[in-house]
Short mmCIF file of C-alpha atoms and ligand atoms in Angstrom, two decimals:
data_model
loop_
_atom_site.label_atom_id
_atom_site.label_comp_id
_atom_site.label_asym_id
_atom_site.label_seq_id
_atom_site.Cartn_x
_atom_site.Cartn_y
_atom_site.Cartn_z
CA MET X 780 29.25 160.18 12.93
CA LEU X 781 30.11 157.20 10.58
CA GLY X 782 27.22 157.71 8.39
CA LYS X 783 28.06 161.24 7.75
CA LEU X 784 31.54 160.17 6.31
CA SER X 785 31.11 160.14 2.64
CA GLY X 786 31.37 156.75 1.04
CA TRP X 787 32.63 154.79 4.03
CA GLU X 788 30.99 152.02 3.15
CA ASP X 789 32.26 151.63 -0.43
CA THR X 790 34.78 149.01 -1.17
CA ILE X 791 38.04 150.99 -1.92
CA VAL X 792 41.10 149.94 -3.96
CA ALA X 793 44.45 151.42 -4.56
CA LEU X 794 47.87 150.50 -5.58
CA ALA X 795 49.93 149.99 -2.16
CA THR X 796 53.33 149.85 -3.90
CA PRO X 797 55.03 152.49 -5.75
CA HIS X 798 54.06 153.42 -9.33
CA GLY X 799 56.56 152.30 -11.99
CA ILE X 800 58.28 149.09 -12.68
CA GLY X 801 59.17 146.75 -9.86
CA ALA X 802 59.40 143.01 -9.38
CA ILE X 803 55.80 143.04 -8.03
CA GLY X 804 53.06 145.55 -7.42
CA VAL X 805 50.46 145.25 -4.57
CA ILE X 806 46.96 146.39 -5.01
CA ARG X 807 44.88 146.36 -1.90
CA LEU X 808 40.86 146.46 -1.46
CA SER X 809 39.11 147.02 1.79
CA GLY X 810 35.33 147.03 2.29
CA GLU X 811 32.03 144.98 2.42
CA LYS X 812 32.30 143.90 -1.20
CA THR X 813 36.15 143.06 -1.43
CA ILE X 814 35.66 139.39 -1.30
CA GLU X 815 32.45 139.36 -3.76
CA ILE X 816 34.52 141.79 -6.19
CA VAL X 817 37.58 139.80 -6.45
CA ASN X 818 35.85 136.42 -6.74
CA GLN X 819 34.49 137.61 -9.99
CA LEU X 820 37.94 137.96 -11.32
CA PHE X 821 39.45 134.85 -9.70
CA PRO X 822 37.98 131.66 -11.16
CA SER X 823 40.23 129.02 -9.53
CA LYS X 824 38.54 129.16 -6.10
CA ASP X 825 35.78 130.76 -4.15
CA LEU X 826 37.43 133.14 -1.78
CA SER X 827 34.39 133.59 0.40
CA GLN X 828 35.17 129.88 1.44
CA GLN X 829 38.77 130.38 2.36
CA LYS X 830 40.04 130.98 5.97
CA SER X 831 41.43 134.44 6.89
CA HIS X 832 45.11 134.89 6.67
CA THR X 833 45.53 132.64 3.92
CA ILE X 834 47.23 133.17 0.33
CA HIS X 835 45.95 131.80 -3.02
CA VAL X 836 47.76 131.81 -6.30
CA GLY X 837 45.79 131.85 -9.57
CA PHE X 838 44.79 133.79 -12.68
CA LEU X 839 43.19 136.94 -12.62
CA LYS X 840 40.47 137.08 -15.41
CA ASP X 841 37.91 139.57 -16.79
CA GLY X 842 35.57 137.41 -18.52
CA ASP X 843 37.69 135.29 -20.72
CA LYS X 844 40.41 137.69 -20.79
CA VAL X 845 43.58 136.75 -18.47
CA LEU X 846 45.09 139.75 -17.01
CA ASP X 847 47.66 138.27 -14.72
CA GLU X 848 49.09 135.42 -12.53
CA VAL X 849 48.72 136.69 -9.06
CA VAL X 850 48.98 135.98 -5.45
CA ILE X 851 46.03 136.70 -3.28
CA SER X 852 46.12 137.29 0.43
CA LEU X 853 42.97 137.25 2.30
CA PHE X 854 42.20 139.10 5.51
CA LYS X 855 38.62 138.69 6.84
CA ASN X 856 37.20 141.39 9.02
CA PRO X 857 37.78 142.22 11.63
CA LYS X 858 41.19 140.76 11.67
CA SER X 859 42.70 143.02 8.99
CA TYR X 860 44.41 146.36 8.96
CA THR X 861 41.34 148.25 8.34
CA GLY X 862 39.07 145.98 10.51
CA GLU X 863 37.13 145.36 7.31
CA ASP X 864 37.40 142.47 4.68
CA VAL X 865 40.86 143.33 3.03
CA ILE X 866 42.35 141.56 -0.16
CA GLU X 867 45.80 142.10 -1.25
CA ILE X 868 46.66 141.23 -4.65
CA SER X 869 50.25 140.65 -5.70
CA CYS X 870 50.47 141.16 -9.31
CA HIS X 871 53.61 141.40 -11.81
CA GLY X 872 55.25 144.72 -11.47
CA SER X 873 54.21 146.28 -14.89
CA PRO X 874 52.55 149.78 -14.34
CA PHE X 875 50.34 148.63 -17.35
CA ILE X 876 49.14 145.38 -15.59
CA GLN X 877 48.50 147.28 -12.46
CA GLU X 878 46.49 149.96 -14.11
CA GLN X 879 44.35 147.13 -15.92
CA VAL X 880 43.68 145.17 -12.85
CA ILE X 881 42.79 148.42 -10.75
CA HIS X 882 40.40 149.59 -13.63
CA THR X 883 38.65 146.00 -13.97
CA LEU X 884 38.27 146.03 -10.07
CA THR X 885 36.32 149.57 -10.35
CA LYS X 886 34.29 148.08 -13.28
CA TYR X 887 33.08 145.39 -10.80
CA GLY X 888 32.18 147.79 -8.21
CA ALA X 889 35.43 149.04 -6.19
CA ARG X 890 36.17 152.69 -6.07
CA LEU X 891 39.69 154.29 -6.14
CA ALA X 892 40.61 155.08 -2.52
CA LYS X 893 41.36 158.44 -1.43
CA PRO X 894 44.91 159.48 0.40
CA GLY X 895 44.96 157.62 3.88
CA GLU X 896 41.60 156.30 3.34
CA PHE X 897 42.86 152.64 4.49
CA THR X 898 44.16 154.23 7.55
CA GLN X 899 41.18 156.35 8.18
CA ARG X 900 39.00 153.46 7.91
CA ALA X 901 41.40 151.57 10.46
CA PHE X 902 40.78 154.54 12.67
CA LEU X 903 37.01 154.68 12.35
CA LYS X 904 36.93 150.80 12.88
CA GLY X 905 38.82 151.44 16.25
CA LYS X 906 41.96 149.48 14.98
CA LEU X 907 43.98 152.74 15.71
CA ASP X 908 43.61 155.75 17.63
CA LEU X 909 44.39 159.24 15.75
CA THR X 910 48.00 159.54 17.29
CA GLN X 911 48.59 155.99 15.92
CA ALA X 912 47.21 156.68 12.53
CA GLU X 913 49.36 159.95 12.48
CA ALA X 914 52.25 158.03 13.52
CA VAL X 915 51.72 155.71 10.46
CA ALA X 916 52.27 158.91 8.13
CA ASP X 917 55.28 159.80 10.12
CA LEU X 918 56.67 156.40 9.78
CA ILE X 919 56.43 156.50 6.04
CA ALA X 920 58.07 159.86 5.93
CA SER X 921 60.64 158.91 8.45
CA ASN X 922 64.41 159.34 6.92
CA THR X 923 66.46 158.69 10.36
CA GLU X 924 66.63 156.04 12.94
CA ALA X 925 65.59 158.72 15.52
CA SER X 926 62.38 159.61 13.44
CA GLN X 927 61.62 156.16 12.78
CA LYS X 928 61.94 155.10 16.72
CA THR X 929 59.51 157.92 17.49
CA ALA X 930 57.14 156.88 14.98
CA LEU X 931 57.09 153.23 15.99
CA HIS X 932 56.97 154.16 19.48
CA ASN X 933 53.68 156.05 18.67
CA ILE X 934 52.31 153.16 16.21
CA ARG X 935 52.65 150.98 19.18
CA GLY X 936 50.30 153.42 21.28
CA GLY X 937 53.23 154.92 23.27
CA PHE X 938 51.64 158.53 23.34
CA SER X 939 47.95 157.00 23.35
CA THR X 940 48.83 154.95 26.67
CA VAL X 941 50.34 158.18 28.39
CA LEU X 942 47.15 160.44 27.57
CA LYS X 943 44.55 157.34 28.14
CA GLU X 944 45.95 156.99 31.85
CA LEU X 945 45.70 160.70 32.48
CA ARG X 946 42.16 160.69 30.82
CA ASP X 947 40.79 157.71 32.65
CA GLN X 948 42.11 159.05 36.14
CA LEU X 949 40.29 162.13 35.27
CA ILE X 950 37.08 160.65 34.21
CA SER X 951 36.71 158.56 37.35
CA PHE X 952 37.45 161.89 39.57
CA SER X 953 34.88 163.98 37.53
CA ALA X 954 32.35 161.31 38.04
CA LEU X 955 32.67 161.46 41.59
CA ILE X 956 32.50 165.50 41.20
CA GLU X 957 29.35 164.97 39.34
CA LEU X 958 28.01 162.62 41.97
CA GLU X 959 28.34 165.30 44.73
CA LEU X 960 26.18 167.85 42.48
CA ASP X 961 23.53 165.26 42.53
CA PHE X 962 23.54 165.34 46.31
CA SER X 963 24.25 169.16 46.50
CA GLN X 964 21.69 169.88 49.18
CA GLU X 965 23.41 167.15 51.70
CA ASP X 966 26.93 168.75 51.51
CA VAL X 967 28.63 165.71 51.05
CA GLU X 968 32.30 165.08 49.56
CA PHE X 969 32.73 161.80 47.56
CA ALA X 970 35.71 163.05 45.76
CA ASP X 971 38.82 163.32 48.02
CA ARG X 972 40.21 166.82 47.33
CA SER X 973 43.72 165.94 48.53
CA LYS X 974 43.85 162.94 46.27
CA PHE X 975 42.56 165.14 43.43
CA TYR X 976 45.15 167.68 44.03
CA GLU X 977 47.79 164.90 43.77
CA LEU X 978 46.49 163.86 40.61
CA ILE X 979 46.35 167.29 39.00
CA HIS X 980 49.73 167.85 40.16
CA ARG X 981 50.98 164.58 38.60
CA SER X 982 49.08 165.45 35.08
CA GLN X 983 50.60 168.78 35.06
CA LYS X 984 54.09 167.22 35.36
CA VAL X 985 53.36 164.74 32.60
CA THR X 986 51.93 167.32 30.53
CA SER X 987 54.59 169.70 30.99
CA GLU X 988 57.21 166.99 29.99
CA LEU X 989 55.16 166.21 26.81
CA LEU X 990 55.16 169.80 25.97
CA GLN X 991 58.78 170.26 26.56
CA SER X 992 59.71 167.12 24.42
CA PHE X 993 58.07 169.08 21.52
CA GLN X 994 61.38 170.79 20.62
CA LEU X 995 63.27 167.53 20.28
CA GLY X 996 60.22 166.10 18.70
CA ASN X 997 60.49 169.02 16.00
CA VAL X 998 64.31 168.22 15.47
CA ILE X 999 63.54 164.54 15.27
CA LYS X 1000 60.95 164.93 12.69
CA ASN X 1001 62.04 167.81 10.63
CA GLY X 1002 65.89 167.94 11.24
CA VAL X 1003 67.70 171.29 12.17
CA SER X 1004 68.84 174.01 9.48
CA VAL X 1005 72.42 175.28 10.10
CA ALA X 1006 73.71 178.20 8.36
CA ILE X 1007 77.39 178.45 8.00
CA VAL X 1008 78.19 182.32 8.08
CA GLY X 1009 81.17 184.44 8.30
CA LYS X 1010 83.68 186.53 6.21
CA PRO X 1011 85.18 185.63 2.70
CA ASN X 1012 87.63 183.21 3.07
CA ALA X 1013 86.94 182.09 6.58
CA GLY X 1014 86.72 178.40 5.31
CA LYS X 1015 83.08 177.85 5.07
CA SER X 1016 82.96 175.79 2.05
CA THR X 1017 85.98 173.77 3.13
CA LEU X 1018 83.98 173.21 6.60
CA LEU X 1019 80.95 172.13 4.59
CA ASN X 1020 83.03 169.55 2.49
CA THR X 1021 84.78 168.43 5.61
CA LEU X 1022 81.55 167.79 7.37
CA LEU X 1023 80.14 165.89 4.41
CA ASN X 1024 83.31 164.06 3.78
CA GLU X 1025 82.73 165.11 0.24
CA ASN X 1026 84.01 167.79 -2.29
CA ARG X 1027 80.62 169.33 -2.63
CA ALA X 1028 81.19 173.34 -2.65
CA ILE X 1029 83.98 175.09 -4.54
CA VAL X 1030 87.00 176.13 -2.37
CA SER X 1031 89.49 178.47 -3.32
CA ASP X 1032 91.84 181.19 -1.81
CA ILE X 1033 89.71 183.73 -3.88
CA ALA X 1034 87.55 185.73 -1.46
CA GLY X 1035 83.99 185.53 -2.75
CA THR X 1036 84.11 182.19 -4.20
CA THR X 1037 80.77 181.04 -3.12
CA ARG X 1038 78.11 183.17 -4.63
CA ASP X 1039 74.87 181.08 -4.20
CA THR X 1040 73.98 179.26 -1.20
CA ILE X 1041 74.46 175.47 -0.97
CA GLU X 1042 72.45 172.92 0.98
CA GLU X 1043 73.23 169.50 1.83
CA VAL X 1044 71.87 167.10 4.32
CA LEU X 1045 74.10 165.55 7.17
CA ASN X 1046 72.93 162.88 9.57
CA ILE X 1047 74.78 162.96 13.11
CA ASN X 1048 73.58 160.36 15.43
CA GLY X 1049 70.25 160.09 13.77
CA ILE X 1050 69.51 163.94 13.77
CA LEU X 1051 69.40 165.35 10.38
CA PHE X 1052 71.22 168.76 10.00
CA ARG X 1053 70.43 170.80 6.90
CA LEU X 1054 73.78 172.43 6.40
CA ILE X 1055 73.66 175.63 4.41
CA ASP X 1056 76.97 177.11 2.98
CA THR X 1057 76.60 180.98 2.25
CA ALA X 1058 78.57 183.54 0.46
CA GLY X 1059 81.25 185.32 2.56
CA ILE X 1060 79.61 188.65 4.19
CA ARG X 1061 81.52 191.90 3.28
CA LYS X 1062 80.61 195.06 1.35
CA SER X 1063 81.13 194.42 -2.35
CA THR X 1064 80.31 196.46 -5.67
CA ASP X 1065 79.98 193.14 -7.58
CA ALA X 1066 76.20 192.92 -8.13
CA ILE X 1067 75.97 189.12 -8.12
CA GLU X 1068 78.00 189.17 -4.77
CA VAL X 1069 75.85 191.52 -3.38
CA ILE X 1070 72.71 189.49 -4.15
CA GLY X 1071 74.86 186.55 -2.50
CA VAL X 1072 75.25 188.58 0.70
CA GLU X 1073 71.84 189.34 0.97
CA LYS X 1074 70.82 185.63 0.47
CA SER X 1075 73.31 184.89 3.33
CA MET X 1076 71.67 187.28 5.56
CA GLU X 1077 68.34 185.91 4.85
CA LYS X 1078 69.41 182.25 5.44
CA MET X 1079 71.02 183.06 8.71
CA GLN X 1080 67.64 184.57 9.63
CA GLN X 1081 65.81 181.30 8.74
CA ALA X 1082 68.17 178.81 10.29
CA ASP X 1083 67.52 177.17 13.60
CA LEU X 1084 71.34 177.44 14.38
CA VAL X 1085 74.06 179.64 13.00
CA LEU X 1086 77.55 178.69 12.82
CA TYR X 1087 79.87 181.69 12.79
CA LEU X 1088 83.16 180.86 11.24
CA PHE X 1089 86.02 182.98 11.12
CA ASP X 1090 89.82 182.79 10.50
CA VAL X 1091 91.74 182.97 13.64
CA ASN X 1092 94.71 184.65 11.89
CA ALA X 1093 92.85 187.25 9.99
CA GLU X 1094 90.32 188.27 12.43
CA SER X 1095 91.23 190.39 15.57
CA GLN X 1096 89.33 190.15 18.62
CA THR X 1097 87.42 193.41 18.11
CA GLU X 1098 86.42 192.24 14.54
CA LEU X 1099 85.02 189.29 16.20
CA GLU X 1100 83.09 191.12 18.88
CA THR X 1101 81.29 193.29 16.17
CA ALA X 1102 80.50 190.38 13.96
CA LEU X 1103 79.24 188.38 17.29
CA GLN X 1104 76.91 191.35 17.82
CA GLN X 1105 75.34 190.84 14.48
CA VAL X 1106 74.71 187.17 14.87
CA GLN X 1107 73.39 187.97 18.57
CA GLN X 1108 70.72 190.60 17.03
CA GLN X 1109 69.26 187.65 15.13
CA ASN X 1110 68.38 186.10 18.58
CA LYS X 1111 69.70 182.75 17.17
CA ASN X 1112 71.27 179.68 18.73
CA TYR X 1113 74.73 180.04 17.56
CA LEU X 1114 78.16 178.51 17.83
CA LEU X 1115 81.52 180.45 17.41
CA ILE X 1116 84.19 178.58 15.55
CA GLY X 1117 87.80 179.69 15.10
CA ASN X 1118 89.12 178.21 11.83
CA LYS X 1119 92.61 177.44 10.54
CA VAL X 1120 94.26 176.87 14.18
CA ASP X 1121 96.84 174.96 12.04
CA VAL X 1122 98.58 178.14 11.16
CA ILE X 1123 99.19 179.86 14.48
CA GLY X 1124 98.56 176.86 16.68
CA GLU X 1125 95.87 176.19 19.26
CA GLU X 1126 97.55 177.86 22.21
CA ALA X 1127 98.09 181.06 20.30
CA ALA X 1128 94.49 181.01 19.15
CA GLN X 1129 93.07 180.49 22.70
CA GLN X 1130 95.15 183.35 24.03
CA LYS X 1131 93.90 185.64 21.41
CA PHE X 1132 90.40 184.97 21.75
CA SER X 1133 90.33 184.03 25.23
CA GLY X 1134 86.71 184.00 27.12
CA ASP X 1135 84.84 184.21 23.62
CA GLY X 1136 83.47 180.64 23.87
CA VAL X 1137 85.13 179.88 20.77
CA LEU X 1138 85.64 176.46 19.45
CA PHE X 1139 88.94 175.94 17.45
CA ILE X 1140 89.26 173.85 14.53
CA ALA X 1141 91.18 173.34 11.28
CA ALA X 1142 88.56 172.44 8.82
CA LYS X 1143 90.99 171.69 6.06
CA SER X 1144 92.80 169.10 8.27
CA HIS X 1145 89.64 167.90 9.87
CA ARG X 1146 90.96 168.76 13.19
CA HIS X 1147 88.19 168.71 15.92
CA ILE X 1148 85.52 168.19 13.57
CA ASP X 1149 84.30 165.43 15.87
CA VAL X 1150 84.16 167.86 18.52
CA LEU X 1151 82.03 170.25 16.45
CA LYS X 1152 79.65 167.57 15.50
CA GLN X 1153 79.10 166.94 19.27
CA ARG X 1154 78.62 170.47 19.74
CA LEU X 1155 75.93 170.42 17.15
CA ILE X 1156 74.17 167.57 18.62
CA ASP X 1157 74.60 169.36 22.21
CA LYS X 1158 72.86 172.57 20.96
CA VAL X 1159 69.71 170.92 19.88
CA VAL X 1160 69.37 168.06 22.18
CA GLN X 1161 69.45 168.22 25.92
CA GLY X 1162 71.26 165.08 26.92
CA THR X 1163 70.97 161.84 24.88
CA VAL X 1164 67.93 161.19 22.44
CA GLN X 1165 65.53 159.08 24.56
CA THR X 1166 63.22 157.87 21.84
CA GLU X 1167 62.12 155.10 24.45
CA ASN X 1168 60.23 158.11 26.03
CA THR X 1169 57.11 159.81 24.48
CA ILE X 1170 58.19 162.77 22.28
CA VAL X 1171 55.61 164.96 20.95
CA THR X 1172 56.34 165.42 17.26
CA ASN X 1173 52.81 166.71 16.15
CA ALA X 1174 51.87 170.46 16.12
CA ARG X 1175 48.28 169.43 16.55
CA HIS X 1176 49.15 167.42 19.58
CA TYR X 1177 51.31 170.32 20.95
CA ALA X 1178 48.37 172.89 20.51
CA ALA X 1179 45.91 170.64 22.27
CA LEU X 1180 48.49 169.74 25.13
CA GLN X 1181 48.77 173.54 25.62
CA GLU X 1182 44.84 173.59 26.15
CA VAL X 1183 45.24 170.50 28.57
CA GLU X 1184 47.88 172.44 30.54
CA LYS X 1185 45.77 175.61 30.49
CA SER X 1186 42.80 173.63 31.91
CA LEU X 1187 44.69 171.73 34.72
CA ASN X 1188 46.12 175.17 35.88
CA ASP X 1189 42.22 176.22 36.10
CA ILE X 1190 41.44 173.07 37.99
CA LYS X 1191 44.32 173.64 40.35
CA GLY X 1192 43.38 177.28 40.91
CA GLY X 1193 39.86 175.96 41.61
CA LEU X 1194 40.86 173.84 44.06
CA ASP X 1195 43.05 176.20 45.89
CA ASN X 1196 40.14 178.67 45.86
CA ASN X 1197 37.71 175.92 47.06
CA LEU X 1198 35.74 176.53 43.79
CA PRO X 1199 32.24 174.76 44.01
CA GLY X 1200 31.99 171.30 42.35
CA ASP X 1201 29.89 172.37 39.30
CA LEU X 1202 32.53 174.86 38.29
CA LEU X 1203 35.30 172.58 38.80
CA ALA X 1204 33.37 169.91 36.77
CA LEU X 1205 33.52 172.41 33.87
CA ASP X 1206 37.28 172.70 33.85
CA ILE X 1207 37.61 168.95 34.16
CA ARG X 1208 35.33 168.56 31.13
CA ARG X 1209 37.43 171.00 29.20
CA CYS X 1210 40.42 169.16 30.01
CA LEU X 1211 39.05 165.78 29.07
CA HIS X 1212 37.96 167.42 25.79
CA PHE X 1213 41.56 168.29 24.77
CA LEU X 1214 42.72 165.12 25.94
CA GLY X 1215 40.26 163.24 23.73
CA ASP X 1216 41.05 165.46 20.91
CA ILE X 1217 44.54 164.38 20.60
CA THR X 1218 43.56 160.38 20.44
CA GLY X 1219 40.61 161.29 18.17
CA GLU X 1220 37.77 160.23 20.70
CA ILE X 1221 36.45 163.78 20.41
CA THR X 1222 36.74 164.97 16.72
CA ASN X 1223 34.94 166.22 13.73
CA GLU X 1224 34.70 164.89 10.15
CA ASP X 1225 36.62 167.82 8.50
CA ARG X 1226 39.38 167.46 10.91
CA LEU X 1227 39.66 163.86 10.18
CA ASP X 1228 39.55 164.50 6.42
CA TYR X 1229 42.10 167.15 6.71
CA ILE X 1230 44.49 164.82 8.88
CA PHE X 1231 44.16 161.88 6.44
CA SER X 1232 44.48 163.73 3.25
CA LYS X 1233 48.00 164.38 4.15
CA PHE X 1234 48.63 160.55 3.74
CA CYS X 1235 49.77 158.93 0.44
CA ILE X 1236 47.23 156.87 -1.60
CA GLY X 1237 47.13 153.36 -0.91
CA LYS X 1238 47.88 153.87 2.68
N1 FFO R 153 51.24 143.06 3.06
C1 FFO R 153 51.33 144.20 3.76
N2 FFO R 153 52.34 144.50 4.49
C2 FFO R 153 52.27 145.72 5.43
C3 FFO R 153 50.74 146.31 5.84
C4 FFO R 153 49.87 145.76 4.94
O1 FFO R 153 48.58 146.28 5.30
N3 FFO R 153 49.96 144.71 4.10
N4 FFO R 153 50.86 147.24 6.69
C5 FFO R 153 50.01 148.13 6.78
O2 FFO R 153 50.39 149.35 7.39
C6 FFO R 153 52.05 147.25 7.59
C7 FFO R 153 51.91 146.20 8.66
N5 FFO R 153 50.84 146.42 9.68
C8 FFO R 153 49.62 145.70 9.71
C9 FFO R 153 48.96 145.89 10.90
C10 FFO R 153 47.75 145.36 11.17
C11 FFO R 153 47.44 144.09 10.24
C12 FFO R 153 46.47 143.12 10.48
O3 FFO R 153 46.05 142.29 9.56
N6 FFO R 153 45.84 143.08 11.87
C13 FFO R 153 44.75 142.27 12.26
C14 FFO R 153 45.19 140.92 12.32
C15 FFO R 153 46.22 140.70 13.28
C16 FFO R 153 46.61 139.32 13.49
O4 FFO R 153 46.05 138.31 12.73
O5 FFO R 153 47.50 138.81 14.36
C17 FFO R 153 44.17 143.03 13.24
O6 FFO R 153 44.62 143.73 14.06
O7 FFO R 153 43.16 142.37 13.83
C18 FFO R 153 48.30 144.04 9.11
C19 FFO R 153 49.41 144.93 8.77
C20 FFO R 153 53.39 146.83 6.88
N7 FFO R 153 53.45 145.92 6.27
N1 GTP R 154 95.52 176.72 6.65
C1 GTP R 154 94.33 176.45 6.69
N2 GTP R 154 93.58 176.84 5.56
C2 GTP R 154 92.22 176.65 5.35
C3 GTP R 154 91.55 175.96 6.13
N3 GTP R 154 90.27 175.86 5.88
C4 GTP R 154 90.13 176.55 4.56
N4 GTP R 154 91.27 176.97 4.23
C5 GTP R 154 91.66 177.71 3.23
O1 GTP R 154 90.88 178.94 3.07
C6 GTP R 154 90.72 179.26 1.90
C7 GTP R 154 89.29 179.63 1.85
O2 GTP R 154 88.53 178.69 1.87
P1 GTP R 154 87.03 178.41 1.46
O3 GTP R 154 86.38 177.27 1.96
O4 GTP R 154 86.93 178.87 -0.01
O5 GTP R 154 86.42 179.84 2.19
P2 GTP R 154 84.90 180.55 2.10
O6 GTP R 154 84.50 180.92 3.63
O7 GTP R 154 84.07 179.26 1.71
O8 GTP R 154 85.10 181.62 1.26
P3 GTP R 154 84.15 182.43 0.53
O9 GTP R 154 83.16 181.60 -0.41
O10 GTP R 154 84.79 183.08 -0.57
O11 GTP R 154 83.21 183.24 1.10
C8 GTP R 154 91.05 178.10 0.76
O12 GTP R 154 92.40 178.36 0.29
C9 GTP R 154 91.13 177.25 1.75
O13 GTP R 154 92.15 175.88 1.35
C10 GTP R 154 92.35 175.43 7.50
O14 GTP R 154 91.72 174.84 8.27
N5 GTP R 154 93.63 175.67 7.40
K1 K R 155 87.07 181.38 -0.74
MG1 MG R 156 82.76 179.43 0.10
#
């Protein structure tokens, strides 16, 4: 498999730190010729004679021309990120110097790395499995504590451990079944069917928990889009500003103030909510407002969650119910929020809209905004965010787990119906295949290229 991957034997180089001016820029190399290449630019020491995990200060030179004064960190195979010889050159943070150093390294035999190629090599050398490598990309992309935690959990092998346990148990069992097949004339049963039944049952439970965690995983990784919709002057823009603690949107007592949608991100307890303030929904003759209303409807359809906001003073219960039917038609997760309770008072509001499951607030004076935030969290997370448990955040893993679940169901059905060992063995192999697919034990080159191409260069 390794031989087919193009250029895996090359020595690769890339800038590991962001482009642009910084205090220091780190250039990373990995591959067989790493030390040989850098040695030619580093006259002060013979790096091949230095121990792994040592650092060396000196001038980097291309012939007589001094390029920079640098710090070199040496990682000798297999004790490096990629498992190959790795050198990191910390040079001065000028983009010009960095380009020049990289260019010189390519002149001496290194090639520019493709996106994710360092991590791909770590995977190919067995330093990381596929879920761990994918978690590296997730960690780089993480923007909340919750997404950081899940990614770190998976880099440490949290997800792989769960899958490996399942896989190992299934493998040992399938070995017994296959053994039975060799003795098929003699009608022996090496594999204890009731123990197997238990194993399948346990595996089904683990798989279904993992599958269920995907919804939360999605929330953690991608955030939740929340459309704030309602009639003009309900106080939608006021609510956006209050939630953000910032005067982001224009508020006025003129109905139809908001024309275009406004999107802002709010972090509540580590979950990112993408709040979308929309134009108040009404029939209008104003061409621009009509477009705004169409956009509101579109945003409502696209959102994960709809906040239907209404003015408790202006709206009648019948009006509310009509509006509510429209929201329910969208088949969306929604929250009903009665605003401006400061005017008629909370009790009167409760009486007016009793039994409608409304949360009453006063956006302008921040009343019950904390309750609203908690409701938002409750809507998307059942219970607390338990990032200590394994949470599936990756659609590829989810799809494979669905196949695992299907094959487990088939195995169980097979056991129930006393299916012969050879047929059972087929289902077990299918199950093992999809488990191995997730961690990368079974995969193909194109898939790997695709997965790693999503990384940034230098990673
Ligand atoms: N300078 C630097 N910082 C970095 C990285 C890096 O590659 N270089 N990392 C890149 O993502 C992350 C840290 N991850 C790393 C994981 C493994 C190894 C490594 O050398 N592992 C060897 C040696 C372990 C040891 O000696 O204790 C190994 O696993 O064999 C290095 C970094 C973040 N910070
Ligand atoms: N008394 C009271 N007034 C509020 C409250 N929230 C908003 N308002 C007022 O209601 C009016 C309309 O507020 P906006 O936030 O512009 O309403 P909107 O829903 O965004 O309106 P459009 O963008 O026109 O659809 C403003 O005068 C606000 O000050 C509240 O909790 N109590
Ligand atoms: K308004
Ligand atoms: Mg508005």
